[in-house]
PDB file of C-alpha atoms in Angstrom:
ATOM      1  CA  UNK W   1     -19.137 -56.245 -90.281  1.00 54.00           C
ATOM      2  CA  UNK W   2     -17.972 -59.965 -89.027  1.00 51.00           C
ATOM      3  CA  UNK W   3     -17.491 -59.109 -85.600  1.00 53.00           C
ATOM      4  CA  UNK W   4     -15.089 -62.056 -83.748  1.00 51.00           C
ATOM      5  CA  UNK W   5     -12.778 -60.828 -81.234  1.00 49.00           C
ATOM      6  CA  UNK W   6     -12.236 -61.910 -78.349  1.00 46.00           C
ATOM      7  CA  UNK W   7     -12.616 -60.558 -75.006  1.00 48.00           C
ATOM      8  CA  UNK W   8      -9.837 -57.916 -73.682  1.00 50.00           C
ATOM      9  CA  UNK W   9      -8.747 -57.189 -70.033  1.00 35.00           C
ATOM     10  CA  UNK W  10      -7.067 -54.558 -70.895  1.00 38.00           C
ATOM     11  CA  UNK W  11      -8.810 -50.641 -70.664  1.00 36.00           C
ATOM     12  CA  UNK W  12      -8.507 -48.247 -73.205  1.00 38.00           C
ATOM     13  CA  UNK W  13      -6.654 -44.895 -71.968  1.00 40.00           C
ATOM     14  CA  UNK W  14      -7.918 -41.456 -73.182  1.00 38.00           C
ATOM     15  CA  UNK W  15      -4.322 -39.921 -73.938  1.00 38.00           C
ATOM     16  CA  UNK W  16      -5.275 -36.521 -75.171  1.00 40.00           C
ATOM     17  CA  UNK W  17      -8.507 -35.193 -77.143  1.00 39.00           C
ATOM     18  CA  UNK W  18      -9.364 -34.335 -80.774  1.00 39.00           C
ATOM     19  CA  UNK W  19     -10.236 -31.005 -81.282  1.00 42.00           C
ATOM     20  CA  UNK W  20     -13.733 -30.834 -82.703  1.00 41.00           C
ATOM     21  CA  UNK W  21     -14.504 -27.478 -83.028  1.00 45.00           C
ATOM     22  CA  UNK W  22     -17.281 -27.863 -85.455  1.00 53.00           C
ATOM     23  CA  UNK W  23     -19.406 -29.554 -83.318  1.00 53.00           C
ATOM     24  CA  UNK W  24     -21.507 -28.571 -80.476  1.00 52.00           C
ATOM     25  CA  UNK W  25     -20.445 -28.677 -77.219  1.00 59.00           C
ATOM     26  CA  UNK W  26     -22.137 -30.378 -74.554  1.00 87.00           C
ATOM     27  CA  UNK W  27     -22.576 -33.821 -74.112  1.00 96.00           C
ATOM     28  CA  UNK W  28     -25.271 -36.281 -76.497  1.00 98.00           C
ATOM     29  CA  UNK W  29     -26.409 -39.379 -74.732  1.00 98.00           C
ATOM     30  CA  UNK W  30     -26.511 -40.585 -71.794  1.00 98.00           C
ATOM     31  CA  UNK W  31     -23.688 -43.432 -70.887  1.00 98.00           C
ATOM     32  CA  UNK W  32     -24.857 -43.652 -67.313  1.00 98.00           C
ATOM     33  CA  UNK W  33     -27.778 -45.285 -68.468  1.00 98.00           C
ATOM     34  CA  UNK W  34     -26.422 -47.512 -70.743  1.00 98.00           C
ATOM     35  CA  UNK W  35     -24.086 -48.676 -67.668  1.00 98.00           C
ATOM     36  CA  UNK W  36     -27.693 -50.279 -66.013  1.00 98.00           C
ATOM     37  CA  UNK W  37     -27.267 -52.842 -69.047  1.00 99.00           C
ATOM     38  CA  UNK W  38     -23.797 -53.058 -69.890  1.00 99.00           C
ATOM     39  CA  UNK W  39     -22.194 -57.110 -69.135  1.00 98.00           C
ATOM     40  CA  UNK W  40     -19.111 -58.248 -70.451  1.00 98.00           C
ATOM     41  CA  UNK W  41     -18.880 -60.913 -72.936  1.00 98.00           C
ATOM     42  CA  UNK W  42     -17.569 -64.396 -72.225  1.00 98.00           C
ATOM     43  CA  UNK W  43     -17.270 -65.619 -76.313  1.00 97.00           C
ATOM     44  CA  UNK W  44     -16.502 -63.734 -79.183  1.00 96.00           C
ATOM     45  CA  UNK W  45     -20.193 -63.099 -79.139  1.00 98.00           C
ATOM     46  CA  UNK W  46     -19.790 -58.827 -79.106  1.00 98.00           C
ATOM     47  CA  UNK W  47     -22.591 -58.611 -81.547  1.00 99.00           C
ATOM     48  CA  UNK W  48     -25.257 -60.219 -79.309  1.00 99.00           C
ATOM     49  CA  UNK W  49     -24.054 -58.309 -75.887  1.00 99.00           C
ATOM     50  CA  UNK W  50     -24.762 -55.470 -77.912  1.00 99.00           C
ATOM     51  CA  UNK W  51     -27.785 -55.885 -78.809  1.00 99.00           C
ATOM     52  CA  UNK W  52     -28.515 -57.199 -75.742  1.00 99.00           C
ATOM     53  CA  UNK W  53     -27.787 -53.234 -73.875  1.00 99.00           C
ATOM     54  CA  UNK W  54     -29.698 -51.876 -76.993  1.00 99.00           C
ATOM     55  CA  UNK W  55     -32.568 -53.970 -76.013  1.00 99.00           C
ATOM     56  CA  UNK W  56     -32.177 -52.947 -72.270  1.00 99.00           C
ATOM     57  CA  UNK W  57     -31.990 -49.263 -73.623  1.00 99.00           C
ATOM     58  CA  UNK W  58     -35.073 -49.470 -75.340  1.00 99.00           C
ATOM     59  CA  UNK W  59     -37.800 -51.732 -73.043  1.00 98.00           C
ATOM     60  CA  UNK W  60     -36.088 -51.696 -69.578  1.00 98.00           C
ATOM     61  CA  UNK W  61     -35.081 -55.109 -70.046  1.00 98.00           C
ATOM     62  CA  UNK W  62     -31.706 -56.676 -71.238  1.00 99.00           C
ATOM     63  CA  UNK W  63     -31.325 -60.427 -71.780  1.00 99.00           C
ATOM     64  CA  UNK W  64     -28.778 -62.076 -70.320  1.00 99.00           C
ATOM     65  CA  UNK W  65     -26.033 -62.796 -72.029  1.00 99.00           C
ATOM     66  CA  UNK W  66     -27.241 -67.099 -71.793  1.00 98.00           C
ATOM     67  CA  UNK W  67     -30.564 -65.830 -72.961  1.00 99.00           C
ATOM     68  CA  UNK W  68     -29.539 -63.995 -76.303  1.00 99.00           C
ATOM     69  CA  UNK W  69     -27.401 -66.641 -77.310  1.00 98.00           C
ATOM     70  CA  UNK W  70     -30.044 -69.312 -77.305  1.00 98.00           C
ATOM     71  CA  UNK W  71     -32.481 -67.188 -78.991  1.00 99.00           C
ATOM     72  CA  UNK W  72     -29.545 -66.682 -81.525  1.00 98.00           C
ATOM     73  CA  UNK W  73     -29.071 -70.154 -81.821  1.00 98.00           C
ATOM     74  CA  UNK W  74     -32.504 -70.424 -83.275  1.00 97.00           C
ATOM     75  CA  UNK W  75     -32.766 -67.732 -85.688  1.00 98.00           C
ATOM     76  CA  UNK W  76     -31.424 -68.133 -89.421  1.00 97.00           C
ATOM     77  CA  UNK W  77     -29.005 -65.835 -89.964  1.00 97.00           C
ATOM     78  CA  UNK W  78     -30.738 -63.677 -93.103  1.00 96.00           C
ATOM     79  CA  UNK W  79     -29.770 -64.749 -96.892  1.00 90.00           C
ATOM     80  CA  UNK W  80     -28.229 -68.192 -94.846  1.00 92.00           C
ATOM     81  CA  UNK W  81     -29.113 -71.621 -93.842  1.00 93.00           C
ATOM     82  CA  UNK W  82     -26.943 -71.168 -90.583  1.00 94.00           C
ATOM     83  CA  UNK W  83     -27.919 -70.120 -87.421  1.00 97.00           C
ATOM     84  CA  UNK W  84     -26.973 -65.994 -86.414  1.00 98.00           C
ATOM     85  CA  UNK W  85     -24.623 -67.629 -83.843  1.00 98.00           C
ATOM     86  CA  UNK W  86     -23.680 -70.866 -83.230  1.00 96.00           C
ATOM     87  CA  UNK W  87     -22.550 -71.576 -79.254  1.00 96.00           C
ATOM     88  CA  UNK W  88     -19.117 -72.740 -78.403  1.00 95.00           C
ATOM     89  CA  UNK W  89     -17.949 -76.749 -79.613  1.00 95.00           C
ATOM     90  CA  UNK W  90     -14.808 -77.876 -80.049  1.00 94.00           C
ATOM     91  CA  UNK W  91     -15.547 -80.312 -82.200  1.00 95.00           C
ATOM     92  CA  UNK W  92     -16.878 -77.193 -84.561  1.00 95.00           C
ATOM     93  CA  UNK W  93     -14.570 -74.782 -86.097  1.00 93.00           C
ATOM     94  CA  UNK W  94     -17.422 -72.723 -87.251  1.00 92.00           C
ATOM     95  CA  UNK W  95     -18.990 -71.964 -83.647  1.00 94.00           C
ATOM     96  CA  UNK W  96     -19.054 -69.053 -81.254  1.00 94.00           C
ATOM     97  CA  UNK W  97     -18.600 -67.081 -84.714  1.00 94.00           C
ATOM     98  CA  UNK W  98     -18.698 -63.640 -85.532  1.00 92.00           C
ATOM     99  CA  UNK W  99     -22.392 -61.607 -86.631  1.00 97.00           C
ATOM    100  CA  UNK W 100     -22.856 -59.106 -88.902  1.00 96.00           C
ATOM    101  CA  UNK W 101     -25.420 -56.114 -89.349  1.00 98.00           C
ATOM    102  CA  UNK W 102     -27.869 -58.207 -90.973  1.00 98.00           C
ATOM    103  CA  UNK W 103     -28.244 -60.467 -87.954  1.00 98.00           C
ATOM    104  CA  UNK W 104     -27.986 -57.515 -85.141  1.00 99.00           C
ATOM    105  CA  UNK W 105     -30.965 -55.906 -86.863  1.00 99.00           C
ATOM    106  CA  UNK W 106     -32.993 -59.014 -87.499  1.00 99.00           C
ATOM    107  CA  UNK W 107     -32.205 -60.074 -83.211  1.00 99.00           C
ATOM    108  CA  UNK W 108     -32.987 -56.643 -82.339  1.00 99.00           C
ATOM    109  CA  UNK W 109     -36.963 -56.700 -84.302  1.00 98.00           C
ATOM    110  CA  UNK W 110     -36.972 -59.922 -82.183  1.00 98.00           C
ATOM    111  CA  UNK W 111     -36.878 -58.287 -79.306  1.00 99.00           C
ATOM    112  CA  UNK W 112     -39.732 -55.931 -80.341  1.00 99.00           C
ATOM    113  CA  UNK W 113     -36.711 -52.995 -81.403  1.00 99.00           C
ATOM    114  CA  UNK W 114     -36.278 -51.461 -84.828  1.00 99.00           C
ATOM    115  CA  UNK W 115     -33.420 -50.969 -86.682  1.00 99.00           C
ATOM    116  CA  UNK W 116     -31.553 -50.056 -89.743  1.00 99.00           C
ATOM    117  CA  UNK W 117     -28.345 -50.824 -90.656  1.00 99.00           C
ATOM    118  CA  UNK W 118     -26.105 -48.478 -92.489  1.00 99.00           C
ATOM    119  CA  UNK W 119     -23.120 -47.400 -93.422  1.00 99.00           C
ATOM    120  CA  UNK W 120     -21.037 -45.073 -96.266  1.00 98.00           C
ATOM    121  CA  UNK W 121     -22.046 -46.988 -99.299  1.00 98.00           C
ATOM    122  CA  UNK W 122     -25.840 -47.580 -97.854  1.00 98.00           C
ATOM    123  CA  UNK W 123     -26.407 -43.854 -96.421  1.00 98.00           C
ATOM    124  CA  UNK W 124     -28.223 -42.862 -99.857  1.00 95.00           C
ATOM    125  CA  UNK W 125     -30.336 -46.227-100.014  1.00 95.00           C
ATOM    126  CA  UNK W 126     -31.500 -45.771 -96.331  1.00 95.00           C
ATOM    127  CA  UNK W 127     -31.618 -42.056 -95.893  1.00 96.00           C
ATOM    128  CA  UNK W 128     -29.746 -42.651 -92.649  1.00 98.00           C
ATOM    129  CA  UNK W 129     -26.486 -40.965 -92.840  1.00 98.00           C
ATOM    130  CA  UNK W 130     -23.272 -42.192 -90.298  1.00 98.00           C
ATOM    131  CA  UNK W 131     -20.400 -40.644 -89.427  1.00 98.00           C
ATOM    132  CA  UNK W 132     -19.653 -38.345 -85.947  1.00 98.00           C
ATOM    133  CA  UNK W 133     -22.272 -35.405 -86.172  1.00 98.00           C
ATOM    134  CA  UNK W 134     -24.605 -38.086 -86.930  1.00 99.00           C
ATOM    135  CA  UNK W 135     -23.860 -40.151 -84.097  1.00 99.00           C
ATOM    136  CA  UNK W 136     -24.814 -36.629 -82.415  1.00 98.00           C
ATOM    137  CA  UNK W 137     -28.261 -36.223 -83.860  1.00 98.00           C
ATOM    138  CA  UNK W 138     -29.091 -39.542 -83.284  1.00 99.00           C
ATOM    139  CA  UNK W 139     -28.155 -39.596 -80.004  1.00 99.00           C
ATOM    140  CA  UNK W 140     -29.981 -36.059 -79.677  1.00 98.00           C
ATOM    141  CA  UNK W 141     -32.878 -37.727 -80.711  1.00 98.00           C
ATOM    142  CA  UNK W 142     -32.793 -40.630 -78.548  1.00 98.00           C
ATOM    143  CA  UNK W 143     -31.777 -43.226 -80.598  1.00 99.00           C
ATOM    144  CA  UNK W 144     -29.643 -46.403 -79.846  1.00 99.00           C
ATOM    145  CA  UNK W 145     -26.667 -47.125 -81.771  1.00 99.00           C
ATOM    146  CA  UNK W 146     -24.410 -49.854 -82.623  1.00 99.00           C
ATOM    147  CA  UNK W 147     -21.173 -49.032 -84.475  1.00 99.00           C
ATOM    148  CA  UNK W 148     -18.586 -51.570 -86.039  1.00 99.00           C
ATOM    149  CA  UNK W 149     -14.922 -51.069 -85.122  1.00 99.00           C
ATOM    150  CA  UNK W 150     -11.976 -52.058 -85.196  1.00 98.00           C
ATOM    151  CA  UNK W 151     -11.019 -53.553 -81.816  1.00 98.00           C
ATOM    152  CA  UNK W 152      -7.146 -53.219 -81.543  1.00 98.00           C
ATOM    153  CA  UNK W 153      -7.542 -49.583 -82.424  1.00 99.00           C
ATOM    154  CA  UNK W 154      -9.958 -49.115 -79.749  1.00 98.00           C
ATOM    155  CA  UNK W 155      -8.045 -50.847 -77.164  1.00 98.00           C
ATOM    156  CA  UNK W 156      -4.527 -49.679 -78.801  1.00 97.00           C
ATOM    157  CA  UNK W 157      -3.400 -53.420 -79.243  1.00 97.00           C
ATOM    158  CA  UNK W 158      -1.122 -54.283 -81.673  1.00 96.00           C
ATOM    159  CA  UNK W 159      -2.373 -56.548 -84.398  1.00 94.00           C
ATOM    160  CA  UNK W 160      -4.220 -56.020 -87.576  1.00 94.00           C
ATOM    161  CA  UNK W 161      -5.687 -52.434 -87.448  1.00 97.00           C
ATOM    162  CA  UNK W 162      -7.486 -52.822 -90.806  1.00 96.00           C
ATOM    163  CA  UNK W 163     -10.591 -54.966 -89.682  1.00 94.00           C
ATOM    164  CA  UNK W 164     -13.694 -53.932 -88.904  1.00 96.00           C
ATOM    165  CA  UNK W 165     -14.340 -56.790 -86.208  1.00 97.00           C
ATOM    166  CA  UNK W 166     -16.216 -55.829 -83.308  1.00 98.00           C
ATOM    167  CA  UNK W 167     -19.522 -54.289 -82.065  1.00 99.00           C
ATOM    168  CA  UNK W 168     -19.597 -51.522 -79.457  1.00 99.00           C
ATOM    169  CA  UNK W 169     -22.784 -49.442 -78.967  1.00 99.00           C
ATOM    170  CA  UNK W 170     -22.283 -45.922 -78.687  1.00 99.00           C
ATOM    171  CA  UNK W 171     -24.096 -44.514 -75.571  1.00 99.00           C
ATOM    172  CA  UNK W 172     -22.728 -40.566 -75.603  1.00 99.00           C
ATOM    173  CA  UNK W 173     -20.213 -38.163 -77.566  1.00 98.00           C
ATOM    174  CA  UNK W 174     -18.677 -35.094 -75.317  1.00 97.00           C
ATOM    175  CA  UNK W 175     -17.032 -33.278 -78.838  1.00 95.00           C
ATOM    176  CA  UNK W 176     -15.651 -30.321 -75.875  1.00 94.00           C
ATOM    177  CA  UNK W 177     -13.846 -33.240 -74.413  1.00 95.00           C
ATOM    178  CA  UNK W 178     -13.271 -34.897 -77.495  1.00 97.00           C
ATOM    179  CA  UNK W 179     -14.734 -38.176 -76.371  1.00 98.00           C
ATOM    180  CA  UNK W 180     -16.721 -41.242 -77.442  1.00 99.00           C
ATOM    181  CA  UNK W 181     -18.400 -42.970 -74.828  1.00 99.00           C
ATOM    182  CA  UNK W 182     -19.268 -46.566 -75.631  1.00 99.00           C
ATOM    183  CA  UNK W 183     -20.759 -49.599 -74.118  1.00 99.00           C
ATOM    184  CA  UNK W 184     -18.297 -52.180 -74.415  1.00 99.00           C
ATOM    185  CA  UNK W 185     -18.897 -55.885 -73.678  1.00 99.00           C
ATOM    186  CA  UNK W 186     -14.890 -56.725 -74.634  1.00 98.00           C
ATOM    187  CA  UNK W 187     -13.156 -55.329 -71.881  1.00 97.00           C
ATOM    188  CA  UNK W 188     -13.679 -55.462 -68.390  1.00 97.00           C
ATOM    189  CA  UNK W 189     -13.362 -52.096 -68.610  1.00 96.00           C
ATOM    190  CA  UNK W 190     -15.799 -51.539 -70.972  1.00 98.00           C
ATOM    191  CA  UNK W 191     -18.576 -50.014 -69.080  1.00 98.00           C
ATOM    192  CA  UNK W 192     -18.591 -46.374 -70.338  1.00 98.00           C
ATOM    193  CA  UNK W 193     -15.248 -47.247 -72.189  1.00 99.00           C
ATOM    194  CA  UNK W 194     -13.965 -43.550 -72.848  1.00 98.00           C
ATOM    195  CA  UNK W 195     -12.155 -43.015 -76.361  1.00 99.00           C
ATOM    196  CA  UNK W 196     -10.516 -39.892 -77.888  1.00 98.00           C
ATOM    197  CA  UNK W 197     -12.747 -39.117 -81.254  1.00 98.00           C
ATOM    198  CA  UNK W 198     -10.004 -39.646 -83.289  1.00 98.00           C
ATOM    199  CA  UNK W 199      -9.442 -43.134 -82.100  1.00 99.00           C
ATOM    200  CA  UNK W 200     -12.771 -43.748 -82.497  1.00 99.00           C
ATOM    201  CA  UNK W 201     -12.959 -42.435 -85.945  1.00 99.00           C
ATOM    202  CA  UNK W 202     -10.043 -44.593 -87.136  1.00 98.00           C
ATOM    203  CA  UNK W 203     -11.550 -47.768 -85.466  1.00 99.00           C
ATOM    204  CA  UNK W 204     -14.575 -46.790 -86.727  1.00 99.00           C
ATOM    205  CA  UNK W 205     -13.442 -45.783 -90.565  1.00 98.00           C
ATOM    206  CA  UNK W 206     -12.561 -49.604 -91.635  1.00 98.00           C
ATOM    207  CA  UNK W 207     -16.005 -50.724 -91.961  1.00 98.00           C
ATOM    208  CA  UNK W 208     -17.067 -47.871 -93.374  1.00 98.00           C
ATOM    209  CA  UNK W 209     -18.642 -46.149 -90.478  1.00 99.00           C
ATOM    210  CA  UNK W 210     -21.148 -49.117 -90.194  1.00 99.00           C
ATOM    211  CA  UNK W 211     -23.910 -48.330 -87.987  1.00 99.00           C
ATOM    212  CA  UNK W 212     -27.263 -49.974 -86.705  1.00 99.00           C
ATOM    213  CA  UNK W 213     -29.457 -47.370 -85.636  1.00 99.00           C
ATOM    214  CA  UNK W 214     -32.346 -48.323 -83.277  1.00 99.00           C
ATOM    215  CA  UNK W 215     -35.965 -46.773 -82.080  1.00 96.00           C
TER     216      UNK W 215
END
């Protein structure tokens, strides 16, 4: 996951559910708490505001959105001899750039939260599997979770519907409603940011159901 995108102002609608009827049916999570930590992003920095409401989610305290990006500024991305992210210049084509799992999870142990990254191909190797009833029992168990998506699907843009290029955290799934609630620092709507499961699953299904799970 190389999460870029920019911001939208533009809400995602909830045009009919997905029938899910071998899931339970009440709802896992909590998205009213993740709303106490929820900002919306001013770069293409969607990977650090979500880490940021995971942090909030698990010690009570989020960083500002100034504050994670200059503690990102100083960490080395892992494997690289960059920085995770590199603030806005426009004398540098290679700034406000996109993060991937690697970096999330390394920000997030900064912050005194662990995390695993995984995703289709890595489920095996980390014994963490992804994919919706997971999201469930993860959520069940009170874990925090970042997902990488693809953002036109999520905010039914037109565009290229094939990326996996943005970082929502998932903060509740209502499978009787057939909804995905997620903290969303792209839109201005994104504050428990409703989305059929279906949507999400085909955002979600580029990237191969990547997922950083947390606590």
């Amino acid at each position: 996951m190389d999460v870029t995108h920019e911001v939208a102002f533009a809400s995602v609608g909830t045009p009919g559910v997905a029938e899910s009827p071998m899931l339970p049916t009440e709802m896992h999570g909590d998205p009213d708490e993740a709303s106490n930590y929820w900002s919306q992003q001013n770069f293409q920095d969607c990977g650090l505001m979500a880490v940021a409401t995971v942090v909030g989610l698990s010690t009570g305290k989020a960083p500002t959105e100034q504050e994670i990006v200059a503690v990102a500024s100083n960490l080395k991305s892992p494997g690289s001899d960059r920085p995770i992210y590199t603030p806005p210049n426009p004398n540098d084509p290679n700034s406000d750039n996109g993060t991937d799992s690697d970096d999330q999870v390394l920000l997030l142990k900064h912050y005194g939260v662990n995390a695993t990254a995984t995703d289709d191909d890595l489920a095996a190797q980390t014994g963490l599997a992804t994919g919706i009833p997971a999201l469930i029992t993860y959520l069940d168990s009170g874990r925090r979770l970042i997902a990488g998506v693809n953002s036109e699907t999520i905010w039914a843009e037109d565009g290229s519907h094939t990326d996996d290029d943005h970082s929502v955290v998932v903060s509740g799934v209502d499978p009787e409603a057939g909804i995905v609630y997620l903290s969303d620092s792209g839109s201005e709507d994104g504050d428990g940011e409703q989305v059929p499961i279906d949507v999400f699953e085909k955002a979600w299904a580029p990237g191969a159901h990547d997922l950083i799970v947390a606590g």
